[in-house]
JSON list of C-alpha atoms in Angstrom, two decimals:
[
{"chain": "A", "resi": 375, "resn": "MET", "atom": "CA", "xyz": [-9.34, 8.87, -13.96]},
{"chain": "A", "resi": 376, "resn": "ASP", "atom": "CA", "xyz": [-11.54, 5.78, -14.05]},
{"chain": "A", "resi": 377, "resn": "GLY", "atom": "CA", "xyz": [-8.66, 3.56, -15.17]},
{"chain": "A", "resi": 378, "resn": "THR", "atom": "CA", "xyz": [-6.61, 4.64, -12.15]},
{"chain": "A", "resi": 379, "resn": "LEU", "atom": "CA", "xyz": [-9.53, 4.13, -9.70]},
{"chain": "A", "resi": 380, "resn": "ALA", "atom": "CA", "xyz": [-10.28, 0.71, -11.01]},
{"chain": "A", "resi": 381, "resn": "ALA", "atom": "CA", "xyz": [-6.64, -0.42, -10.71]},
{"chain": "A", "resi": 382, "resn": "LEU", "atom": "CA", "xyz": [-6.54, 0.87, -7.20]},
{"chain": "A", "resi": 383, "resn": "SER", "atom": "CA", "xyz": [-9.70, -0.89, -6.21]},
{"chain": "A", "resi": 384, "resn": "ALA", "atom": "CA", "xyz": [-8.35, -4.14, -7.41]},
{"chain": "A", "resi": 385, "resn": "LEU", "atom": "CA", "xyz": [-5.53, -3.87, -4.85]},
{"chain": "A", "resi": 386, "resn": "GLY", "atom": "CA", "xyz": [-7.74, -3.75, -1.84]},
{"chain": "A", "resi": 387, "resn": "PRO", "atom": "CA", "xyz": [-9.84, -1.45, 0.35]},
{"chain": "A", "resi": 388, "resn": "TYR", "atom": "CA", "xyz": [-6.90, 0.67, 1.69]},
{"chain": "A", "resi": 389, "resn": "PHE", "atom": "CA", "xyz": [-5.92, 1.55, -1.93]},
{"chain": "A", "resi": 390, "resn": "ALA", "atom": "CA", "xyz": [-9.48, 2.20, -3.14]},
{"chain": "A", "resi": 391, "resn": "VAL", "atom": "CA", "xyz": [-10.86, 5.73, -3.64]},
{"chain": "A", "resi": 392, "resn": "ASP", "atom": "CA", "xyz": [-14.06, 6.72, -5.43]},
{"chain": "A", "resi": 393, "resn": "ARG", "atom": "CA", "xyz": [-14.54, 9.44, -8.01]},
{"chain": "A", "resi": 394, "resn": "TYR", "atom": "CA", "xyz": [-15.99, 12.45, -6.30]},
{"chain": "A", "resi": 395, "resn": "GLU", "atom": "CA", "xyz": [-19.38, 13.51, -7.60]},
{"chain": "A", "resi": 396, "resn": "PRO", "atom": "CA", "xyz": [-21.33, 16.34, -5.93]},
{"chain": "A", "resi": 397, "resn": "ASP", "atom": "CA", "xyz": [-23.47, 14.64, -3.32]},
{"chain": "A", "resi": 398, "resn": "LYS", "atom": "CA", "xyz": [-24.71, 15.77, 0.06]},
{"chain": "A", "resi": 399, "resn": "ASP", "atom": "CA", "xyz": [-23.07, 12.79, 1.76]},
{"chain": "A", "resi": 400, "resn": "TRP", "atom": "CA", "xyz": [-19.56, 13.74, 0.68]},
{"chain": "A", "resi": 401, "resn": "ARG", "atom": "CA", "xyz": [-17.54, 16.20, 2.84]},
{"chain": "A", "resi": 402, "resn": "PRO", "atom": "CA", "xyz": [-14.20, 17.81, 2.15]},
{"chain": "A", "resi": 403, "resn": "LEU", "atom": "CA", "xyz": [-11.28, 15.98, 3.89]},
{"chain": "A", "resi": 404, "resn": "SER", "atom": "CA", "xyz": [-10.51, 19.31, 5.50]},
{"chain": "A", "resi": 405, "resn": "ALA", "atom": "CA", "xyz": [-13.74, 18.89, 7.66]},
{"chain": "A", "resi": 406, "resn": "LEU", "atom": "CA", "xyz": [-11.77, 16.30, 9.68]},
{"chain": "A", "resi": 407, "resn": "LEU", "atom": "CA", "xyz": [-9.74, 19.14, 11.10]},
{"chain": "A", "resi": 408, "resn": "ALA", "atom": "CA", "xyz": [-12.90, 20.47, 12.90]},
{"chain": "A", "resi": 409, "resn": "PRO", "atom": "CA", "xyz": [-14.14, 18.89, 16.13]},
{"chain": "A", "resi": 410, "resn": "GLY", "atom": "CA", "xyz": [-16.71, 16.12, 15.84]},
{"chain": "A", "resi": 411, "resn": "PRO", "atom": "CA", "xyz": [-15.91, 13.54, 13.12]},
{"chain": "A", "resi": 412, "resn": "LEU", "atom": "CA", "xyz": [-12.61, 12.31, 14.37]},
{"chain": "A", "resi": 413, "resn": "GLU", "atom": "CA", "xyz": [-13.94, 12.24, 18.01]},
{"chain": "A", "resi": 414, "resn": "SER", "atom": "CA", "xyz": [-16.89, 10.07, 16.89]},
{"chain": "A", "resi": 415, "resn": "ARG", "atom": "CA", "xyz": [-14.56, 7.68, 15.00]},
{"chain": "A", "resi": 416, "resn": "VAL", "atom": "CA", "xyz": [-12.20, 7.38, 17.94]},
{"chain": "A", "resi": 417, "resn": "GLU", "atom": "CA", "xyz": [-15.01, 6.67, 20.31]},
{"chain": "A", "resi": 418, "resn": "HIS", "atom": "CA", "xyz": [-16.41, 3.95, 18.02]},
{"chain": "A", "resi": 419, "resn": "THR", "atom": "CA", "xyz": [-13.00, 2.39, 17.63]},
{"chain": "A", "resi": 420, "resn": "SER", "atom": "CA", "xyz": [-12.39, 2.46, 21.37]},
{"chain": "A", "resi": 421, "resn": "ARG", "atom": "CA", "xyz": [-15.53, 0.49, 21.95]},
{"chain": "A", "resi": 422, "resn": "ALA", "atom": "CA", "xyz": [-14.74, -1.97, 19.12]},
{"chain": "A", "resi": 423, "resn": "LEU", "atom": "CA", "xyz": [-11.33, -2.58, 20.55]},
{"chain": "A", "resi": 424, "resn": "GLY", "atom": "CA", "xyz": [-12.71, -3.34, 24.05]},
{"chain": "A", "resi": 425, "resn": "LEU", "atom": "CA", "xyz": [-11.02, -0.33, 25.67]},
{"chain": "A", "resi": 426, "resn": "GLU", "atom": "CA", "xyz": [-12.50, 1.33, 28.78]},
{"chain": "A", "resi": 427, "resn": "GLY", "atom": "CA", "xyz": [-12.33, 4.94, 27.90]},
{"chain": "A", "resi": 428, "resn": "SER", "atom": "CA", "xyz": [-9.50, 6.30, 30.07]},
{"chain": "A", "resi": 429, "resn": "ALA", "atom": "CA", "xyz": [-7.32, 9.03, 28.76]},
{"chain": "A", "resi": 430, "resn": "ASP", "atom": "CA", "xyz": [-4.71, 6.38, 27.85]},
{"chain": "A", "resi": 431, "resn": "ASP", "atom": "CA", "xyz": [-7.32, 4.33, 26.15]},
{"chain": "A", "resi": 432, "resn": "VAL", "atom": "CA", "xyz": [-8.44, 7.25, 24.07]},
{"chain": "A", "resi": 433, "resn": "ARG", "atom": "CA", "xyz": [-4.87, 7.78, 22.85]},
{"chain": "A", "resi": 434, "resn": "VAL", "atom": "CA", "xyz": [-4.61, 4.15, 21.82]},
{"chain": "A", "resi": 435, "resn": "ALA", "atom": "CA", "xyz": [-7.84, 4.35, 19.89]},
{"chain": "A", "resi": 436, "resn": "ALA", "atom": "CA", "xyz": [-6.84, 7.67, 18.32]},
{"chain": "A", "resi": 437, "resn": "SER", "atom": "CA", "xyz": [-3.54, 6.20, 17.23]},
{"chain": "A", "resi": 438, "resn": "THR", "atom": "CA", "xyz": [-5.26, 3.23, 15.64]},
{"chain": "A", "resi": 439, "resn": "VAL", "atom": "CA", "xyz": [-7.67, 5.58, 13.75]},
{"chain": "A", "resi": 440, "resn": "ALA", "atom": "CA", "xyz": [-4.77, 7.68, 12.61]},
{"chain": "A", "resi": 441, "resn": "LEU", "atom": "CA", "xyz": [-2.77, 4.74, 11.31]},
{"chain": "A", "resi": 442, "resn": "GLY", "atom": "CA", "xyz": [-5.71, 3.47, 9.34]},
{"chain": "A", "resi": 443, "resn": "LEU", "atom": "CA", "xyz": [-6.46, 6.84, 7.91]},
{"chain": "A", "resi": 444, "resn": "PHE", "atom": "CA", "xyz": [-2.87, 7.52, 6.99]},
{"chain": "A", "resi": 445, "resn": "SER", "atom": "CA", "xyz": [-2.67, 4.26, 5.22]},
{"chain": "A", "resi": 446, "resn": "GLN", "atom": "CA", "xyz": [-5.60, 5.30, 3.11]},
{"chain": "A", "resi": 447, "resn": "LEU", "atom": "CA", "xyz": [-3.98, 8.52, 2.17]},
{"chain": "A", "resi": 448, "resn": "VAL", "atom": "CA", "xyz": [-0.58, 7.17, 1.04]},
{"chain": "A", "resi": 449, "resn": "SER", "atom": "CA", "xyz": [-1.66, 3.88, -0.32]},
{"chain": "A", "resi": 450, "resn": "PRO", "atom": "CA", "xyz": [-3.37, 5.25, -3.49]},
{"chain": "A", "resi": 451, "resn": "VAL", "atom": "CA", "xyz": [-0.14, 6.98, -4.54]},
{"chain": "A", "resi": 452, "resn": "LEU", "atom": "CA", "xyz": [1.99, 3.89, -4.07]},
{"chain": "A", "resi": 453, "resn": "GLY", "atom": "CA", "xyz": [-0.70, 1.74, -5.64]},
{"chain": "A", "resi": 454, "resn": "ALA", "atom": "CA", "xyz": [-0.79, 3.86, -8.76]},
{"chain": "A", "resi": 455, "resn": "THR", "atom": "CA", "xyz": [2.97, 3.74, -9.01]},
{"chain": "A", "resi": 456, "resn": "ALA", "atom": "CA", "xyz": [2.89, -0.08, -8.71]},
{"chain": "A", "resi": 457, "resn": "THR", "atom": "CA", "xyz": [0.16, -0.32, -11.41]},
{"chain": "A", "resi": 458, "resn": "ALA", "atom": "CA", "xyz": [1.64, 2.26, -13.77]},
{"chain": "A", "resi": 459, "resn": "THR", "atom": "CA", "xyz": [-1.32, 4.57, -13.61]},
{"chain": "A", "resi": 460, "resn": "THR", "atom": "CA", "xyz": [-1.42, 8.32, -12.75]},
{"chain": "A", "resi": 461, "resn": "PRO", "atom": "CA", "xyz": [-1.86, 8.69, -9.01]},
{"chain": "A", "resi": 462, "resn": "PRO", "atom": "CA", "xyz": [-4.73, 10.66, -7.60]},
{"chain": "A", "resi": 463, "resn": "ALA", "atom": "CA", "xyz": [-4.15, 14.01, -5.88]},
{"chain": "A", "resi": 464, "resn": "ILE", "atom": "CA", "xyz": [-4.07, 13.53, -2.13]},
{"chain": "A", "resi": 465, "resn": "THR", "atom": "CA", "xyz": [-4.65, 16.86, -0.35]},
{"chain": "A", "resi": 466, "resn": "LEU", "atom": "CA", "xyz": [-7.15, 18.32, 1.99]},
{"chain": "A", "resi": 467, "resn": "ASP", "atom": "CA", "xyz": [-8.75, 20.18, -0.94]},
{"chain": "A", "resi": 468, "resn": "SER", "atom": "CA", "xyz": [-8.85, 17.37, -3.49]},
{"chain": "A", "resi": 469, "resn": "MET", "atom": "CA", "xyz": [-10.19, 14.51, -1.30]},
{"chain": "A", "resi": 470, "resn": "TRP", "atom": "CA", "xyz": [-13.57, 13.95, 0.20]},
{"chain": "A", "resi": 471, "resn": "TRP", "atom": "CA", "xyz": [-15.03, 11.59, 2.85]},
{"chain": "A", "resi": 472, "resn": "ARG", "atom": "CA", "xyz": [-18.32, 10.28, 4.10]},
{"chain": "A", "resi": 473, "resn": "ALA", "atom": "CA", "xyz": [-19.29, 8.29, 7.16]},
{"chain": "A", "resi": 474, "resn": "ALA", "atom": "CA", "xyz": [-18.82, 4.55, 7.13]},
{"chain": "A", "resi": 475, "resn": "ALA", "atom": "CA", "xyz": [-20.24, 2.32, 9.86]},
{"chain": "A", "resi": 476, "resn": "SER", "atom": "CA", "xyz": [-16.96, 0.39, 10.20]},
{"chain": "A", "resi": 477, "resn": "GLY", "atom": "CA", "xyz": [-13.81, -0.51, 8.30]},
{"chain": "A", "resi": 478, "resn": "PRO", "atom": "CA", "xyz": [-11.78, 1.88, 6.15]},
{"chain": "A", "resi": 479, "resn": "TRP", "atom": "CA", "xyz": [-13.00, 5.40, 5.58]},
{"chain": "A", "resi": 480, "resn": "ALA", "atom": "CA", "xyz": [-15.10, 5.99, 2.42]},
{"chain": "A", "resi": 481, "resn": "LEU", "atom": "CA", "xyz": [-12.85, 8.39, 0.39]},
{"chain": "A", "resi": 482, "resn": "ALA", "atom": "CA", "xyz": [-13.13, 10.09, -2.99]},
{"chain": "A", "resi": 483, "resn": "VAL", "atom": "CA", "xyz": [-10.93, 12.27, -5.16]},
{"chain": "A", "resi": 484, "resn": "ASP", "atom": "CA", "xyz": [-11.81, 14.92, -7.70]},
{"chain": "A", "resi": 485, "resn": "ARG", "atom": "CA", "xyz": [-8.65, 14.92, -9.79]},
{"chain": "A", "resi": 486, "resn": "LEU", "atom": "CA", "xyz": [-5.39, 13.21, -10.46]},
{"chain": "A", "resi": 487, "resn": "GLY", "atom": "CA", "xyz": [-2.06, 14.38, -9.15]},
{"chain": "A", "resi": 488, "resn": "GLY", "atom": "CA", "xyz": [1.17, 15.59, -10.66]},
{"chain": "A", "resi": 489, "resn": "SER", "atom": "CA", "xyz": [4.79, 15.04, -9.62]},
{"chain": "A", "resi": 490, "resn": "ASP", "atom": "CA", "xyz": [5.96, 14.10, -6.13]},
{"chain": "A", "resi": 491, "resn": "THR", "atom": "CA", "xyz": [2.54, 12.85, -5.24]},
{"chain": "A", "resi": 492, "resn": "LEU", "atom": "CA", "xyz": [3.80, 10.85, -2.17]},
{"chain": "A", "resi": 493, "resn": "GLY", "atom": "CA", "xyz": [5.46, 13.98, -0.82]},
{"chain": "A", "resi": 494, "resn": "THR", "atom": "CA", "xyz": [2.28, 15.96, -1.49]},
{"chain": "A", "resi": 495, "resn": "ALA", "atom": "CA", "xyz": [0.16, 13.38, 0.31]},
{"chain": "A", "resi": 496, "resn": "LEU", "atom": "CA", "xyz": [2.45, 13.52, 3.31]},
{"chain": "A", "resi": 497, "resn": "THR", "atom": "CA", "xyz": [2.71, 17.33, 3.56]},
{"chain": "A", "resi": 498, "resn": "GLY", "atom": "CA", "xyz": [-0.74, 18.27, 2.09]},
{"chain": "A", "resi": 499, "resn": "ALA", "atom": "CA", "xyz": [-2.97, 15.74, 3.83]},
{"chain": "A", "resi": 500, "resn": "VAL", "atom": "CA", "xyz": [-1.06, 13.74, 6.51]},
{"chain": "A", "resi": 501, "resn": "ALA", "atom": "CA", "xyz": [0.78, 16.62, 8.13]},
{"chain": "A", "resi": 502, "resn": "PRO", "atom": "CA", "xyz": [-2.32, 18.68, 9.11]},
{"chain": "A", "resi": 503, "resn": "LEU", "atom": "CA", "xyz": [-4.00, 15.57, 10.34]},
{"chain": "A", "resi": 504, "resn": "VAL", "atom": "CA", "xyz": [-0.98, 14.72, 12.48]},
{"chain": "A", "resi": 505, "resn": "GLU", "atom": "CA", "xyz": [-1.44, 18.09, 14.15]},
{"chain": "A", "resi": 506, "resn": "ARG", "atom": "CA", "xyz": [-5.16, 17.48, 14.49]},
{"chain": "A", "resi": 507, "resn": "PHE", "atom": "CA", "xyz": [-4.63, 14.13, 16.23]},
{"chain": "A", "resi": 508, "resn": "ALA", "atom": "CA", "xyz": [-1.75, 15.53, 18.34]},
{"chain": "A", "resi": 509, "resn": "GLU", "atom": "CA", "xyz": [-3.84, 18.44, 19.67]},
{"chain": "A", "resi": 510, "resn": "GLY", "atom": "CA", "xyz": [-7.16, 16.74, 19.85]},
{"chain": "A", "resi": 511, "resn": "PHE", "atom": "CA", "xyz": [-6.18, 13.54, 21.48]},
{"chain": "A", "resi": 512, "resn": "SER", "atom": "CA", "xyz": [-2.81, 14.42, 23.30]},
{"chain": "A", "resi": 513, "resn": "LEU", "atom": "CA", "xyz": [-1.00, 12.06, 21.06]},
{"chain": "A", "resi": 514, "resn": "SER", "atom": "CA", "xyz": [2.84, 12.31, 20.52]},
{"chain": "A", "resi": 515, "resn": "ARG", "atom": "CA", "xyz": [3.82, 13.62, 17.11]},
{"chain": "A", "resi": 516, "resn": "THR", "atom": "CA", "xyz": [6.61, 11.08, 17.23]},
{"chain": "A", "resi": 517, "resn": "VAL", "atom": "CA", "xyz": [4.05, 8.28, 17.41]},
{"chain": "A", "resi": 518, "resn": "LEU", "atom": "CA", "xyz": [1.90, 9.91, 14.73]},
{"chain": "A", "resi": 519, "resn": "TRP", "atom": "CA", "xyz": [4.74, 10.40, 12.19]},
{"chain": "A", "resi": 520, "resn": "GLY", "atom": "CA", "xyz": [5.80, 6.81, 13.04]},
{"chain": "A", "resi": 521, "resn": "ASN", "atom": "CA", "xyz": [2.26, 5.77, 12.06]},
{"chain": "A", "resi": 522, "resn": "ALA", "atom": "CA", "xyz": [2.72, 7.63, 8.78]},
{"chain": "A", "resi": 523, "resn": "ALA", "atom": "CA", "xyz": [5.99, 5.89, 8.04]},
{"chain": "A", "resi": 524, "resn": "SER", "atom": "CA", "xyz": [4.44, 2.56, 9.02]},
{"chain": "A", "resi": 525, "resn": "ALA", "atom": "CA", "xyz": [1.50, 3.28, 6.71]},
{"chain": "A", "resi": 526, "resn": "VAL", "atom": "CA", "xyz": [3.92, 3.93, 3.73]},
{"chain": "A", "resi": 527, "resn": "PHE", "atom": "CA", "xyz": [5.85, 0.71, 4.22]},
{"chain": "A", "resi": 528, "resn": "GLY", "atom": "CA", "xyz": [2.75, -1.32, 5.12]},
{"chain": "A", "resi": 529, "resn": "SER", "atom": "CA", "xyz": [1.40, -0.23, 1.73]},
{"chain": "A", "resi": 530, "resn": "VAL", "atom": "CA", "xyz": [4.45, -1.44, -0.04]},
{"chain": "A", "resi": 531, "resn": "ALA", "atom": "CA", "xyz": [4.18, -4.83, 1.77]},
{"chain": "A", "resi": 532, "resn": "ALA", "atom": "CA", "xyz": [0.51, -5.05, 0.70]},
{"chain": "A", "resi": 533, "resn": "LEU", "atom": "CA", "xyz": [1.55, -4.44, -2.88]},
{"chain": "A", "resi": 534, "resn": "HIS", "atom": "CA", "xyz": [4.12, -7.19, -2.64]},
{"chain": "A", "resi": 535, "resn": "ARG", "atom": "CA", "xyz": [1.55, -9.62, -1.34]},
{"chain": "A", "resi": 536, "resn": "ALA", "atom": "CA", "xyz": [-0.85, -8.59, -4.05]},
{"chain": "A", "resi": 537, "resn": "GLY", "atom": "CA", "xyz": [1.76, -9.27, -6.75]},
{"chain": "A", "resi": 538, "resn": "ALA", "atom": "CA", "xyz": [1.67, -5.84, -8.18]},
{"chain": "A", "resi": 539, "resn": "GLU", "atom": "CA", "xyz": [3.92, -5.70, -11.19]},
{"chain": "A", "resi": 540, "resn": "ARG", "atom": "CA", "xyz": [5.91, -2.56, -10.23]},
{"chain": "A", "resi": 541, "resn": "THR", "atom": "CA", "xyz": [6.02, -2.97, -6.51]},
{"chain": "A", "resi": 542, "resn": "SER", "atom": "CA", "xyz": [9.82, -2.32, -6.60]},
{"chain": "A", "resi": 543, "resn": "GLN", "atom": "CA", "xyz": [9.24, 1.18, -7.96]},
{"chain": "A", "resi": 544, "resn": "ALA", "atom": "CA", "xyz": [6.75, 1.85, -5.16]},
{"chain": "A", "resi": 545, "resn": "ALA", "atom": "CA", "xyz": [9.39, 0.67, -2.65]},
{"chain": "A", "resi": 546, "resn": "VAL", "atom": "CA", "xyz": [11.89, 3.21, -4.21]},
{"chain": "A", "resi": 547, "resn": "LEU", "atom": "CA", "xyz": [9.33, 5.96, -3.53]},
{"chain": "A", "resi": 548, "resn": "ALA", "atom": "CA", "xyz": [8.90, 4.79, 0.06]},
{"chain": "A", "resi": 549, "resn": "LEU", "atom": "CA", "xyz": [12.70, 4.57, 0.62]},
{"chain": "A", "resi": 550, "resn": "ASP", "atom": "CA", "xyz": [13.12, 8.09, -0.78]},
{"chain": "A", "resi": 551, "resn": "ALA", "atom": "CA", "xyz": [10.41, 9.44, 1.47]},
{"chain": "A", "resi": 552, "resn": "LEU", "atom": "CA", "xyz": [12.07, 7.87, 4.62]},
{"chain": "A", "resi": 553, "resn": "ARG", "atom": "CA", "xyz": [15.23, 9.84, 3.81]},
{"chain": "A", "resi": 554, "resn": "ARG", "atom": "CA", "xyz": [13.47, 13.16, 3.89]},
{"chain": "A", "resi": 555, "resn": "GLU", "atom": "CA", "xyz": [11.22, 15.17, 6.09]},
{"chain": "A", "resi": 556, "resn": "PRO", "atom": "CA", "xyz": [8.62, 14.63, 7.42]},
{"chain": "A", "resi": 557, "resn": "LEU", "atom": "CA", "xyz": [9.47, 10.92, 7.78]},
{"chain": "A", "resi": 558, "resn": "LEU", "atom": "CA", "xyz": [13.18, 11.33, 8.37]},
{"chain": "A", "resi": 559, "resn": "GLY", "atom": "CA", "xyz": [14.13, 9.74, 11.71]},
{"chain": "A", "resi": 560, "resn": "HIS", "atom": "CA", "xyz": [10.84, 7.86, 12.09]},
{"chain": "A", "resi": 561, "resn": "GLY", "atom": "CA", "xyz": [12.06, 4.55, 10.78]},
{"chain": "A", "resi": 562, "resn": "GLU", "atom": "CA", "xyz": [14.92, 2.58, 9.27]},
{"chain": "A", "resi": 563, "resn": "ILE", "atom": "CA", "xyz": [15.63, -0.50, 7.17]},
{"chain": "A", "resi": 564, "resn": "VAL", "atom": "CA", "xyz": [17.05, -3.38, 9.17]},
{"chain": "A", "resi": 565, "resn": "ASP", "atom": "CA", "xyz": [17.92, -6.59, 7.45]},
{"chain": "A", "resi": 566, "resn": "ARG", "atom": "CA", "xyz": [15.83, -5.45, 4.46]},
{"chain": "A", "resi": 567, "resn": "HIS", "atom": "CA", "xyz": [12.76, -4.89, 6.63]},
{"chain": "A", "resi": 568, "resn": "PHE", "atom": "CA", "xyz": [11.24, -1.57, 7.74]},
{"chain": "A", "resi": 569, "resn": "VAL", "atom": "CA", "xyz": [11.34, -0.83, 11.45]},
{"chain": "A", "resi": 570, "resn": "ARG", "atom": "CA", "xyz": [9.78, 2.24, 13.01]},
{"chain": "A", "resi": 571, "resn": "THR", "atom": "CA", "xyz": [11.43, 4.14, 15.86]},
{"chain": "A", "resi": 572, "resn": "SER", "atom": "CA", "xyz": [8.26, 4.42, 17.85]},
{"chain": "A", "resi": 573, "resn": "CYS", "atom": "CA", "xyz": [5.24, 2.33, 18.81]},
{"chain": "A", "resi": 574, "resn": "CYS", "atom": "CA", "xyz": [1.69, 2.79, 17.63]},
{"chain": "A", "resi": 575, "resn": "LEU", "atom": "CA", "xyz": [0.39, 1.68, 21.12]},
{"chain": "A", "resi": 576, "resn": "TYR", "atom": "CA", "xyz": [-1.64, -1.18, 19.74]},
{"chain": "A", "resi": 577, "resn": "TYR", "atom": "CA", "xyz": [0.01, -3.50, 22.38]},
{"chain": "A", "resi": 578, "resn": "ARG", "atom": "CA", "xyz": [-2.27, -1.83, 24.92]},
{"chain": "A", "resi": 579, "resn": "VAL", "atom": "CA", "xyz": [-5.36, -3.17, 23.24]},
{"chain": "A", "resi": 580, "resn": "PRO", "atom": "CA", "xyz": [-6.79, -6.19, 25.07]},
{"chain": "A", "resi": 581, "resn": "GLY", "atom": "CA", "xyz": [-5.41, -9.27, 23.30]},
{"chain": "A", "resi": 582, "resn": "GLY", "atom": "CA", "xyz": [-3.24, -7.02, 21.06]},
{"chain": "A", "resi": 583, "resn": "GLY", "atom": "CA", "xyz": [0.42, -7.33, 20.82]},
{"chain": "A", "resi": 584, "resn": "TYR", "atom": "CA", "xyz": [3.32, -5.78, 18.92]},
{"chain": "A", "resi": 585, "resn": "CYS", "atom": "CA", "xyz": [3.22, -4.97, 15.18]},
{"chain": "A", "resi": 586, "resn": "GLY", "atom": "CA", "xyz": [5.84, -6.55, 13.00]},
{"chain": "A", "resi": 587, "resn": "ASP", "atom": "CA", "xyz": [7.62, -3.22, 12.39]},
{"chain": "A", "resi": 588, "resn": "CYS", "atom": "CA", "xyz": [7.36, -2.05, 16.10]},
{"chain": "A", "resi": 589, "resn": "VAL", "atom": "CA", "xyz": [10.71, -0.87, 17.67]},
{"chain": "A", "resi": 590, "resn": "LEU", "atom": "CA", "xyz": [9.59, -2.71, 20.83]},
{"chain": "A", "resi": 591, "resn": "ALA", "atom": "CA", "xyz": [9.36, -6.07, 19.03]},
{"chain": "A", "resi": 592, "resn": "GLN", "atom": "CA", "xyz": [12.90, -6.09, 17.71]},
{"chain": "A", "resi": 593, "resn": "PRO", "atom": "CA", "xyz": [15.48, -8.39, 19.23]}
]
């Protein structure tokens, strides 16, 4: 496992995961489904973004948190593919988290994965979190699954910028995922670039703007 984790860490913070070791600070990823941790993170993010705390502002902050977390859940799988290492298992039961003051979540895994690890990450980790964000923050599931699709293709773009040797194979995985549930219908390839079919709401952040893959930014 150490070889995989070292290769992922070299790609950047959204690909990095630690090896889980029993420690009082680590909590199972499934704990994020309970009230408390996500609310605290969304509140912190709202303040950091300069939002005022209205119901709409909470949704913007929650979408931003969701996009970042989803990126950390799918990127290790794509990063492992691009570095020819065995991907970690990304599920609610195999991943752990602990509080971080800012920046990406501190995540750990306790085992490596098997086949269809991107599909497993989407259905076994992202899907229940989509429901949690939707129900806890009144966020559209269309926006949330758009965030997941954006996270997948954002990871591929990051691998390309990092010069990962097998980025093209990670791109094949991403394209295959886009053709199937749960990402089906949440994005498309236009002129060789991914474009999502929804907006993550970041344009509502003071000084924000549209992301490069946003449907609202297209000509």
